[in-house]
mmCIF file of C-alpha atoms in Angstrom:
data_model
loop_
_atom_site.group_PDB
_atom_site.id
_atom_site.type_symbol
_atom_site.label_atom_id
_atom_site.label_comp_id
_atom_site.label_asym_id
_atom_site.label_seq_id
_atom_site.Cartn_x
_atom_site.Cartn_y
_atom_site.Cartn_z
ATOM 1 C CA LYS A 4 80.145 120.452 138.265
ATOM 2 C CA ASP A 5 82.842 117.917 137.309
ATOM 3 C CA TYR A 6 82.256 118.437 133.604
ATOM 4 C CA SER A 7 82.340 122.216 133.965
ATOM 5 C CA TRP A 8 85.637 122.009 135.846
ATOM 6 C CA ALA A 9 87.121 119.665 133.220
ATOM 7 C CA ILE A 10 86.106 121.846 130.302
ATOM 8 C CA SER A 11 87.201 125.121 131.962
ATOM 9 C CA GLY A 12 90.853 124.274 131.353
ATOM 10 C CA SER A 13 90.529 124.201 127.575
ATOM 11 C CA LEU A 14 88.348 127.321 127.558
ATOM 12 C CA SER A 15 90.900 129.193 129.631
ATOM 13 C CA ASN A 16 93.734 128.881 127.083
ATOM 14 C CA PRO A 17 94.622 131.667 124.679
ATOM 15 C CA THR A 18 93.287 130.869 121.223
ATOM 16 C CA ILE A 19 96.739 130.586 119.618
ATOM 17 C CA ILE A 20 98.669 128.988 122.485
ATOM 18 C CA LEU A 21 97.619 125.435 123.278
ATOM 19 C CA LYS A 22 98.275 123.108 126.186
ATOM 20 C CA GLY A 23 99.204 119.600 125.179
ATOM 21 C CA GLN A 24 100.710 116.354 126.443
ATOM 22 C CA LEU A 25 103.512 114.325 124.906
ATOM 23 C CA LYS A 26 103.511 110.515 124.775
ATOM 24 C CA SER A 27 105.835 110.567 127.800
ATOM 25 C CA GLY A 28 103.131 112.355 129.789
ATOM 26 C CA GLU A 29 105.034 115.654 129.857
ATOM 27 C CA VAL A 30 102.750 118.670 129.649
ATOM 28 C CA VAL A 31 103.847 121.188 127.015
ATOM 29 C CA TYR A 32 102.677 124.533 125.691
ATOM 30 C CA VAL A 33 102.305 124.628 121.920
ATOM 31 C CA ASP A 34 103.200 128.150 120.856
ATOM 32 C CA ASP A 35 103.705 127.251 117.177
ATOM 33 C CA TYR A 36 101.274 129.774 115.733
ATOM 34 C CA ARG A 37 102.510 132.871 117.516
ATOM 35 C CA GLU A 38 106.116 131.915 116.872
ATOM 36 C CA ALA A 39 105.414 131.437 113.163
ATOM 37 C CA TYR A 40 103.813 134.872 112.963
ATOM 38 C CA TRP A 41 106.804 136.358 114.759
ATOM 39 C CA TRP A 42 109.069 134.653 112.232
ATOM 40 C CA LEU A 43 107.159 136.329 109.417
ATOM 41 C CA ARG A 44 107.498 139.665 111.141
ATOM 42 C CA ASP A 45 111.232 139.295 111.665
ATOM 43 C CA ASN A 46 112.334 137.521 108.522
ATOM 44 C CA THR A 47 110.280 138.790 105.575
ATOM 45 C CA PRO A 48 110.278 142.141 103.717
ATOM 46 C CA ALA A 49 107.768 144.714 104.963
ATOM 47 C CA ASP A 50 105.883 144.510 101.683
ATOM 48 C CA ALA A 51 105.672 140.685 101.691
ATOM 49 C CA ARG A 52 102.245 139.235 100.835
ATOM 50 C CA VAL A 53 101.240 136.072 102.647
ATOM 51 C CA MET A 54 98.827 133.553 101.196
ATOM 52 C CA ALA A 55 96.938 131.492 103.797
ATOM 53 C CA TRP A 56 93.353 130.386 104.313
ATOM 54 C CA TRP A 57 91.296 133.356 105.576
ATOM 55 C CA ASP A 58 90.928 131.969 109.086
ATOM 56 C CA TYR A 59 94.384 133.181 110.029
ATOM 57 C CA GLY A 60 94.340 136.472 108.146
ATOM 58 C CA TYR A 61 93.747 138.770 111.101
ATOM 59 C CA GLN A 62 96.373 136.913 113.175
ATOM 60 C CA ILE A 63 98.960 137.351 110.436
ATOM 61 C CA THR A 64 98.101 141.017 110.010
ATOM 62 C CA GLY A 65 97.975 141.787 113.716
ATOM 63 C CA ILE A 66 101.003 139.835 114.887
ATOM 64 C CA SER A 67 103.221 139.682 111.805
ATOM 65 C CA ASN A 68 102.265 143.100 110.395
ATOM 66 C CA ARG A 69 102.171 141.588 106.936
ATOM 67 C CA THR A 70 99.639 141.796 104.104
ATOM 68 C CA THR A 71 97.451 138.734 103.728
ATOM 69 C CA ILE A 72 95.510 137.593 100.700
ATOM 70 C CA ALA A 73 92.340 137.093 102.778
ATOM 71 C CA ASP A 74 91.080 137.511 106.329
ATOM 72 C CA GLY A 75 87.926 137.198 108.405
ATOM 73 C CA ASN A 76 86.176 139.937 106.426
ATOM 74 C CA THR A 77 84.822 137.350 103.988
ATOM 75 C CA TRP A 78 82.107 139.483 102.388
ATOM 76 C CA ASN A 79 83.795 139.004 99.000
ATOM 77 C CA HIS A 80 82.821 135.416 98.402
ATOM 78 C CA GLU A 81 84.339 135.354 94.898
ATOM 79 C CA HIS A 82 87.743 136.308 96.319
ATOM 80 C CA ILE A 83 87.557 133.564 98.972
ATOM 81 C CA ALA A 84 86.581 131.129 96.229
ATOM 82 C CA LEU A 85 89.645 132.088 94.205
ATOM 83 C CA LEU A 86 91.805 131.381 97.257
ATOM 84 C CA GLY A 87 90.089 128.025 97.740
ATOM 85 C CA LYS A 88 90.625 127.258 94.047
ATOM 86 C CA ILE A 89 94.361 127.910 94.436
ATOM 87 C CA LEU A 90 94.750 125.828 97.550
ATOM 88 C CA THR A 91 92.725 122.812 96.404
ATOM 89 C CA GLY A 92 93.570 123.059 92.696
ATOM 90 C CA GLU A 93 96.148 121.108 90.685
ATOM 91 C CA MET A 94 99.674 122.198 91.564
ATOM 92 C CA GLU A 95 100.843 123.719 88.319
ATOM 93 C CA GLU A 96 97.673 125.769 87.616
ATOM 94 C CA SER A 97 97.471 126.942 91.206
ATOM 95 C CA TYR A 98 101.118 127.985 91.306
ATOM 96 C CA GLN A 99 100.664 130.019 88.087
ATOM 97 C CA ILE A 100 97.885 131.950 89.875
ATOM 98 C CA ALA A 101 99.614 132.254 93.258
ATOM 99 C CA ARG A 102 102.802 133.762 91.815
ATOM 100 C CA HIS A 103 100.816 136.775 90.728
ATOM 101 C CA LEU A 104 99.305 137.335 94.169
ATOM 102 C CA ALA A 105 101.708 136.298 96.939
ATOM 103 C CA ASP A 106 105.323 136.025 98.042
ATOM 104 C CA TYR A 107 104.852 133.430 100.818
ATOM 105 C CA VAL A 108 102.394 130.642 101.585
ATOM 106 C CA LEU A 109 101.547 129.714 105.167
ATOM 107 C CA VAL A 110 99.972 126.304 105.833
ATOM 108 C CA TRP A 111 98.522 124.917 109.044
ATOM 109 C CA GLY A 112 99.556 121.251 109.590
ATOM 110 C CA GLY A 113 100.127 118.794 112.369
ATOM 111 C CA GLY A 114 96.679 117.124 112.290
ATOM 112 C CA GLY A 115 93.536 118.064 114.165
ATOM 113 C CA GLY A 116 91.715 120.954 112.482
ATOM 114 C CA ASP A 117 94.611 121.743 110.153
ATOM 115 C CA ASP A 118 94.307 122.913 106.548
ATOM 116 C CA LEU A 119 94.075 119.448 105.109
ATOM 117 C CA ALA A 120 91.148 118.577 107.404
ATOM 118 C CA LYS A 121 89.367 121.759 106.240
ATOM 119 C CA SER A 122 90.288 121.397 102.607
ATOM 120 C CA PRO A 123 87.117 119.608 101.306
ATOM 121 C CA HIS A 124 85.189 122.648 102.475
ATOM 122 C CA LEU A 125 87.705 124.867 100.627
ATOM 123 C CA ALA A 126 87.085 122.883 97.447
ATOM 124 C CA ARG A 127 83.336 123.311 97.746
ATOM 125 C CA ILE A 128 83.693 127.064 98.154
ATOM 126 C CA ALA A 129 85.944 127.190 95.097
ATOM 127 C CA ASN A 130 83.401 125.206 93.085
ATOM 128 C CA SER A 131 80.554 127.546 94.007
ATOM 129 C CA VAL A 132 82.193 130.162 91.804
ATOM 130 C CA TYR A 133 84.552 128.198 89.526
ATOM 131 C CA ARG A 134 82.260 125.368 88.376
ATOM 132 C CA GLU A 135 84.969 123.508 86.428
ATOM 133 C CA HIS A 136 86.827 122.964 89.708
ATOM 134 C CA CYS A 137 84.657 119.875 90.524
ATOM 135 C CA PRO A 138 82.630 119.315 87.326
ATOM 136 C CA ASP A 139 79.065 118.105 87.967
ATOM 137 C CA ASP A 140 80.010 117.645 91.601
ATOM 138 C CA PRO A 141 78.664 120.617 93.637
ATOM 139 C CA THR A 142 79.782 119.195 96.981
ATOM 140 C CA CYS A 143 83.220 118.254 95.617
ATOM 141 C CA ARG A 144 83.153 114.658 96.817
ATOM 142 C CA ALA A 145 86.077 113.979 94.463
ATOM 143 C CA PHE A 146 88.305 115.937 96.835
ATOM 144 C CA GLY A 147 88.953 114.276 100.169
ATOM 145 C CA MET A 148 90.337 111.331 102.081
ATOM 146 C CA SER A 149 89.208 107.692 101.977
ATOM 147 C CA ARG A 150 88.353 105.791 105.128
ATOM 148 C CA GLN A 151 91.855 104.334 104.992
ATOM 149 C CA GLY A 152 93.328 107.840 105.165
ATOM 150 C CA MET A 153 94.422 108.012 101.550
ATOM 151 C CA PRO A 154 93.945 111.179 99.481
ATOM 152 C CA SER A 155 91.726 111.072 96.452
ATOM 153 C CA PRO A 156 93.484 111.632 93.104
ATOM 154 C CA MET A 157 92.273 115.248 93.064
ATOM 155 C CA MET A 158 93.574 115.900 96.590
ATOM 156 C CA SER A 159 96.907 114.153 96.016
ATOM 157 C CA GLN A 160 97.682 116.458 93.098
ATOM 158 C CA SER A 161 96.642 119.673 94.873
ATOM 159 C CA PHE A 162 98.707 122.695 95.806
ATOM 160 C CA LEU A 163 97.728 122.399 99.479
ATOM 161 C CA TYR A 164 98.386 118.656 99.822
ATOM 162 C CA LYS A 165 101.871 118.997 98.355
ATOM 163 C CA LEU A 166 102.778 121.777 100.735
ATOM 164 C CA HIS A 167 101.051 120.279 103.751
ATOM 165 C CA SER A 168 102.627 116.807 103.368
ATOM 166 C CA HIS A 169 105.978 117.814 101.844
ATOM 167 C CA ASN A 170 108.677 115.359 103.037
ATOM 168 C CA ILE A 171 106.244 113.958 105.654
ATOM 169 C CA ARG A 172 104.235 111.457 103.672
ATOM 170 C CA PRO A 173 106.449 109.129 101.637
ATOM 171 C CA GLY A 174 106.801 110.291 98.042
ATOM 172 C CA VAL A 175 105.124 113.645 98.580
ATOM 173 C CA THR A 176 107.267 116.704 97.834
ATOM 174 C CA ALA A 177 106.712 120.327 96.920
ATOM 175 C CA PRO A 178 108.342 121.238 93.589
ATOM 176 C CA VAL A 179 111.763 122.676 94.397
ATOM 177 C CA ASP A 180 111.611 124.967 91.356
ATOM 178 C CA LYS A 181 108.480 126.622 92.735
ATOM 179 C CA PHE A 182 108.843 126.624 96.552
ATOM 180 C CA GLU A 183 111.397 126.877 99.266
ATOM 181 C CA GLU A 184 110.413 125.805 102.769
ATOM 182 C CA VAL A 185 111.728 128.593 104.944
ATOM 183 C CA TYR A 186 110.065 127.806 108.265
ATOM 184 C CA ARG A 187 108.627 124.856 110.159
ATOM 185 C CA SER A 188 107.357 125.301 113.718
ATOM 186 C CA LYS A 189 108.495 123.205 116.679
ATOM 187 C CA TYR A 190 105.553 120.853 116.671
ATOM 188 C CA GLY A 191 104.852 121.044 112.930
ATOM 189 C CA LYS A 192 101.675 123.070 113.294
ATOM 190 C CA VAL A 193 102.791 125.776 110.830
ATOM 191 C CA ARG A 194 104.875 125.588 107.656
ATOM 192 C CA ILE A 195 105.877 128.602 105.612
ATOM 193 C CA TYR A 196 107.089 128.502 102.008
ATOM 194 C CA LYS A 197 108.682 131.182 99.882
ATOM 195 C CA LEU A 198 107.240 131.283 96.394
ATOM 196 C CA LYS A 199 109.825 131.220 93.617
ATOM 197 C CA GLY A 200 109.243 132.974 90.327
ATOM 198 C CA VAL A 201 106.969 135.642 91.802
ATOM 199 C CA SER A 202 105.751 138.029 89.102
ATOM 200 C CA GLU A 203 107.282 141.381 89.961
ATOM 201 C CA GLU A 204 105.318 142.914 87.191
ATOM 202 C CA SER A 205 102.010 141.921 88.744
ATOM 203 C CA LYS A 206 103.240 143.051 92.129
ATOM 204 C CA ARG A 207 104.114 146.516 90.831
ATOM 205 C CA TRP A 208 100.758 146.753 89.022
ATOM 206 C CA VAL A 209 98.610 145.995 92.090
ATOM 207 C CA THR A 210 100.565 148.374 94.307
ATOM 208 C CA ASP A 211 100.288 151.272 91.874
ATOM 209 C CA PRO A 212 97.698 153.716 93.377
ATOM 210 C CA LYS A 213 96.257 154.437 89.943
ATOM 211 C CA HIS A 214 94.941 150.874 89.804
ATOM 212 C CA ARG A 215 92.836 151.254 92.900
ATOM 213 C CA ARG A 216 89.153 152.078 92.623
ATOM 214 C CA CYS A 217 88.211 154.707 95.174
ATOM 215 C CA ASP A 218 84.538 155.401 95.708
ATOM 216 C CA VAL A 219 85.306 159.122 95.638
ATOM 217 C CA PRO A 220 88.552 161.060 95.102
ATOM 218 C CA GLY A 221 90.679 161.124 98.262
ATOM 219 C CA SER A 222 88.571 158.398 99.972
ATOM 220 C CA TRP A 223 90.044 155.813 102.332
ATOM 221 C CA PHE A 224 87.862 153.185 100.650
ATOM 222 C CA CYS A 225 89.958 152.182 97.651
ATOM 223 C CA PRO A 226 89.678 148.496 96.782
ATOM 224 C CA GLY A 227 92.487 147.069 94.726
ATOM 225 C CA GLN A 228 92.222 145.021 91.519
ATOM 226 C CA TYR A 229 93.609 141.732 90.331
ATOM 227 C CA PRO A 230 96.626 141.998 87.982
ATOM 228 C CA PRO A 231 95.921 141.651 84.245
ATOM 229 C CA ALA A 232 97.742 138.311 84.177
ATOM 230 C CA LEU A 233 94.807 136.708 85.953
ATOM 231 C CA LYS A 234 92.199 137.933 83.444
ATOM 232 C CA GLU A 235 91.706 134.499 81.840
ATOM 233 C CA VAL A 236 91.221 132.747 85.212
ATOM 234 C CA LEU A 237 88.771 135.351 86.421
ATOM 235 C CA SER A 238 86.760 135.134 83.203
ATOM 236 C CA ARG A 239 85.732 131.602 84.224
ATOM 237 C CA LYS A 240 84.061 132.629 87.480
ATOM 238 C CA ARG A 241 80.371 132.774 88.091
ATOM 239 C CA ASP A 242 79.422 135.263 90.797
ATOM 240 C CA PHE A 243 77.868 133.529 93.769
ATOM 241 C CA ALA A 244 74.341 134.370 94.909
ATOM 242 C CA GLN A 245 72.634 133.245 98.086
ATOM 243 C CA LEU A 246 69.292 131.530 97.745
ATOM 244 C CA GLU A 247 67.603 134.429 99.537
ATOM 245 C CA ASP A 248 69.169 137.024 97.222
ATOM 246 C CA PHE A 249 65.899 138.184 95.636
ATOM 247 C CA ASN A 250 67.455 141.271 94.084
ATOM 248 C CA LYS A 251 69.208 139.226 91.345
ATOM 249 C CA ASN A 252 67.307 138.049 88.331
ATOM 250 C CA GLU A 253 69.793 135.214 87.637
ATOM 251 C CA LYS A 254 68.828 131.730 88.732
ATOM 252 C CA ASP A 255 70.996 128.742 89.414
ATOM 253 C CA ASP A 256 68.297 126.180 89.973
ATOM 254 C CA GLU A 257 70.101 123.110 88.506
ATOM 255 C CA TYR A 258 73.237 123.685 90.577
ATOM 256 C CA THR A 259 71.215 124.277 93.720
ATOM 257 C CA LYS A 260 69.116 121.158 93.098
ATOM 258 C CA GLN A 261 72.183 118.998 92.584
ATOM 259 C CA TYR A 262 73.921 120.478 95.605
ATOM 260 C CA PHE A 263 71.071 119.578 97.965
ATOM 261 C CA GLU A 264 70.618 116.134 96.403
ATOM 262 C CA ASN A 265 74.306 115.461 97.054
ATOM 263 C CA LEU A 266 73.958 116.673 100.649
ATOM 264 C CA ASN A 267 70.963 114.398 101.071
ATOM 265 C CA ASN A 268 72.784 111.348 99.727
ATOM 266 C CA PRO A 269 76.519 111.916 100.215
ATOM 267 C CA GLN A 270 77.523 108.292 99.570
ATOM 268 C CA LYS A 271 75.821 108.323 96.167
ATOM 269 C CA ALA A 272 77.498 111.599 95.360
ATOM 270 C CA LYS A 273 80.884 110.251 96.396
ATOM 271 C CA ARG A 274 80.464 107.116 94.250
ATOM 272 C CA ALA A 275 79.547 109.246 91.269
ATOM 273 C CA ALA A 276 82.566 111.531 91.863
ATOM 274 C CA GLU A 277 84.943 108.570 92.162
ATOM 275 C CA LYS A 278 83.551 107.035 89.014
ATOM 276 C CA ALA A 279 84.006 110.300 87.113
ATOM 277 C CA ALA A 280 87.535 110.702 88.450
ATOM 278 C CA LYS A 281 88.509 107.142 87.336
ATOM 279 C CA GLU A 282 86.965 107.695 83.881
ATOM 280 C CA GLY A 283 88.802 111.025 83.580
ATOM 281 C CA ALA A 284 92.097 109.499 84.581
ATOM 282 C CA ALA A 285 91.651 106.614 82.123
ATOM 283 C CA ALA A 286 90.790 109.051 79.302
ATOM 284 C CA ALA A 287 93.806 111.212 80.070
ATOM 285 C CA ALA A 288 96.099 108.184 80.209
ATOM 286 C CA SER A 289 94.858 106.965 76.844
ATOM 287 C CA LYS A 290 95.633 110.341 75.188
ATOM 288 C CA THR A 291 99.188 110.628 76.434
ATOM 289 C CA SER A 292 101.770 108.614 78.291
ATOM 290 C CA SER A 293 103.293 111.805 79.771
ATOM 291 C CA VAL A 294 100.776 111.786 82.607
ATOM 292 C CA SER A 295 102.353 108.677 84.102
ATOM 293 C CA VAL A 296 104.112 109.139 87.401
ATOM 294 C CA PRO A 297 107.885 108.701 87.111
ATOM 295 C CA LYS A 298 109.343 105.596 88.760
ATOM 296 C CA PRO A 299 110.977 106.273 92.108
ATOM 297 C CA THR A 300 114.764 106.324 92.153
ATOM 298 C CA GLN A 301 116.711 103.654 94.018
ATOM 299 C CA ALA A 302 117.615 106.265 96.637
ATOM 300 C CA GLU A 303 113.947 107.088 97.188
ATOM 301 C CA ILE A 304 113.071 103.410 97.418
ATOM 302 C CA ASP A 305 115.857 102.794 99.954
ATOM 303 C CA ALA A 306 114.718 105.710 102.073
ATOM 304 C CA VAL A 307 111.230 104.327 102.394
ATOM 305 C CA TYR A 308 112.001 100.573 102.405
ATOM 306 C CA ASN A 309 114.646 100.803 105.103
ATOM 307 C CA LYS A 310 112.455 102.863 107.402
ATOM 308 C CA TYR A 311 110.421 100.659 109.731
ATOM 309 C CA GLU A 312 107.596 102.565 111.409
ATOM 310 C CA ASP A 313 103.867 102.371 112.060
ATOM 311 C CA SER A 314 102.197 105.274 110.290
ATOM 312 C CA ASP A 315 98.856 106.267 108.862
ATOM 313 C CA GLU A 316 100.090 105.129 105.455
ATOM 314 C CA SER A 317 101.239 101.704 106.623
ATOM 315 C CA THR A 318 97.924 101.174 108.411
ATOM 316 C CA ALA A 319 96.020 102.172 105.251
ATOM 317 C CA MET A 320 98.110 99.822 103.186
ATOM 318 C CA TRP A 321 97.569 96.918 105.562
ATOM 319 C CA GLN A 322 93.800 97.539 105.446
ATOM 320 C CA LEU A 323 93.741 97.537 101.633
ATOM 321 C CA VAL A 324 95.771 94.355 101.336
ATOM 322 C CA SER A 325 93.995 92.446 104.104
ATOM 323 C CA GLN A 326 90.594 93.468 102.699
ATOM 324 C CA SER A 327 91.743 92.588 99.165
ATOM 325 C CA ASN A 328 90.748 96.067 97.953
ATOM 326 C CA ILE A 329 92.730 95.681 94.745
ATOM 327 C CA ALA A 330 91.080 98.521 92.803
ATOM 328 C CA GLU A 331 91.890 101.150 95.436
ATOM 329 C CA LEU A 332 95.373 99.731 96.031
ATOM 330 C CA GLU A 333 96.162 99.815 92.313
ATOM 331 C CA ALA A 334 94.933 103.405 92.028
ATOM 332 C CA TRP A 335 97.053 104.444 95.002
ATOM 333 C CA LEU A 336 100.182 102.831 93.575
ATOM 334 C CA GLU A 337 99.561 104.481 90.211
ATOM 335 C CA ARG A 338 99.623 107.889 91.927
ATOM 336 C CA GLU A 339 102.348 107.096 94.471
ATOM 337 C CA PRO A 340 104.361 103.999 93.399
ATOM 338 C CA ILE A 341 106.779 104.530 96.292
ATOM 339 C CA MET A 342 104.015 103.369 98.648
ATOM 340 C CA ALA A 343 104.588 99.791 97.512
ATOM 341 C CA TYR A 344 107.757 99.826 99.587
ATOM 342 C CA LEU A 345 106.230 100.898 102.920
ATOM 343 C CA ARG A 346 107.164 98.838 105.968
ATOM 344 C CA SER A 347 105.745 98.819 109.498
ATOM 345 C CA SER A 348 107.661 98.661 112.767
ATOM 346 C CA ASP A 349 107.903 94.854 112.608
ATOM 347 C CA GLY A 350 109.687 95.065 109.296
ATOM 348 C CA ARG A 351 106.737 93.798 107.279
ATOM 349 C CA GLY A 352 105.092 95.587 104.376
ATOM 350 C CA PRO A 353 102.469 94.906 101.704
ATOM 351 C CA MET A 354 104.348 91.992 100.179
ATOM 352 C CA TRP A 355 104.331 90.142 103.542
ATOM 353 C CA TRP A 356 100.616 90.941 104.042
ATOM 354 C CA ALA A 357 99.783 89.781 100.513
ATOM 355 C CA PHE A 358 101.429 86.386 101.091
ATOM 356 C CA GLU A 359 99.860 86.154 104.533
ATOM 357 C CA SER A 360 96.436 86.723 102.906
ATOM 358 C CA ARG A 361 97.363 84.340 100.085
ATOM 359 C CA ASN A 362 96.381 87.028 97.595
ATOM 360 C CA GLN A 363 98.230 86.150 94.382
ATOM 361 C CA GLU A 364 96.801 89.131 92.466
ATOM 362 C CA ILE A 365 98.259 91.633 94.946
ATOM 363 C CA VAL A 366 101.579 89.735 95.002
ATOM 364 C CA LYS A 367 101.777 90.140 91.219
ATOM 365 C CA LEU A 368 100.853 93.788 91.459
ATOM 366 C CA LEU A 369 103.618 94.475 93.982
ATOM 367 C CA MET A 370 106.160 92.475 91.971
ATOM 368 C CA LYS A 371 105.216 94.626 88.955
ATOM 369 C CA HIS A 372 106.317 97.615 91.080
ATOM 370 C CA GLY A 373 109.579 95.890 91.879
ATOM 371 C CA VAL A 374 108.937 94.843 95.497
ATOM 372 C CA PRO A 375 111.201 91.879 96.394
ATOM 373 C CA ILE A 376 109.915 88.622 97.910
ATOM 374 C CA LYS A 377 113.109 87.325 99.525
ATOM 375 C CA ASP A 378 113.855 90.101 102.073
ATOM 376 C CA THR A 379 113.241 89.364 105.743
ATOM 377 C CA ASP A 380 111.273 91.096 108.465
ATOM 378 C CA ASN A 381 112.467 91.687 112.078
ATOM 379 C CA SER A 382 111.921 88.056 112.939
ATOM 380 C CA GLY A 383 113.902 86.830 109.937
ATOM 381 C CA LYS A 384 110.925 85.709 107.853
ATOM 382 C CA THR A 385 110.512 86.286 104.175
ATOM 383 C CA PRO A 386 107.043 86.930 102.677
ATOM 384 C CA VAL A 387 106.997 83.401 101.152
ATOM 385 C CA GLU A 388 107.562 81.839 104.566
ATOM 386 C CA LEU A 389 104.247 83.265 105.791
ATOM 387 C CA LEU A 390 102.443 80.795 103.591
ATOM 388 C CA ASP A 391 103.413 78.134 106.154
ATOM 389 C CA ASN A 392 101.469 79.874 108.938
#
């Protein structure tokens, strides 16, 4: 009885309006989703196309009255896989696909079951059709978060991660030449971006009635087609088949075998994916120096270094330093060098923790990134003074 009464409250809420509680104890109603859909309805052209994961397609169509790239009618697995490929793919490649399909991108954020939490599943769906998405890794273990809450190299460079974490995680921004953030909901549950450089040629092509394939003349069933600009991308797909699809003569035994082996031993699969990712990064770095991440500007450094707060990133950094996880720390700083300047609410950061742990190797790594050793924390102590503790 008590359990039923307790659970009834959450089951009684509308599905897009949530009841929450602030740190102060104040009870609030989170209406972010409906308000975001209303914003789309009232502030975008009637012919605007919205790219979002399919879960929210019917809500966008029903409340915003706007065309979505996908919705709950997911019978076309190959189309859903293309959407997953865009969202979890490398930013530049994904943008070059998205600009031929959409005018706006809507992302669910704010933690919980948001798009970033779902994204490893999106990557797996993409890979089921576009096998180069996660090469030799059917379950896409290369795409995800570490136990310390850090994105893998593949995730950190993805279209979705950049939009989801834009100006929230230190050093993460969406390219200003490709996107304009036009809406952010009150509690950060929804972010909407306007795509720049949308291909008007592709948009005219897909809306031209002569490019629709009706089953019979005058029919209401007239599926559209992808614009010609996506021909090369689409040529790389492999149509998906369920195991029980006995009507197809094609077999995919090796992929299926590897998929289930990875499911059976996920840690082994993850180690193999991480090893492949490191080898790939090393090979790419040896071919060209242009892949290196640009050094943060002094203004960017000051913005992070002078901001004292406890965050997921500072906790992850403390764990890596205190556990002397040098390999993962070095990989993180290669991707996001600005993270070397993180500081927690007590004014301490990785340099303080490195001295506290007496880890000379990490001290040298941080000095290589330009982190000073003579600054003080909130109690007036420098990193060096922690050696006396």
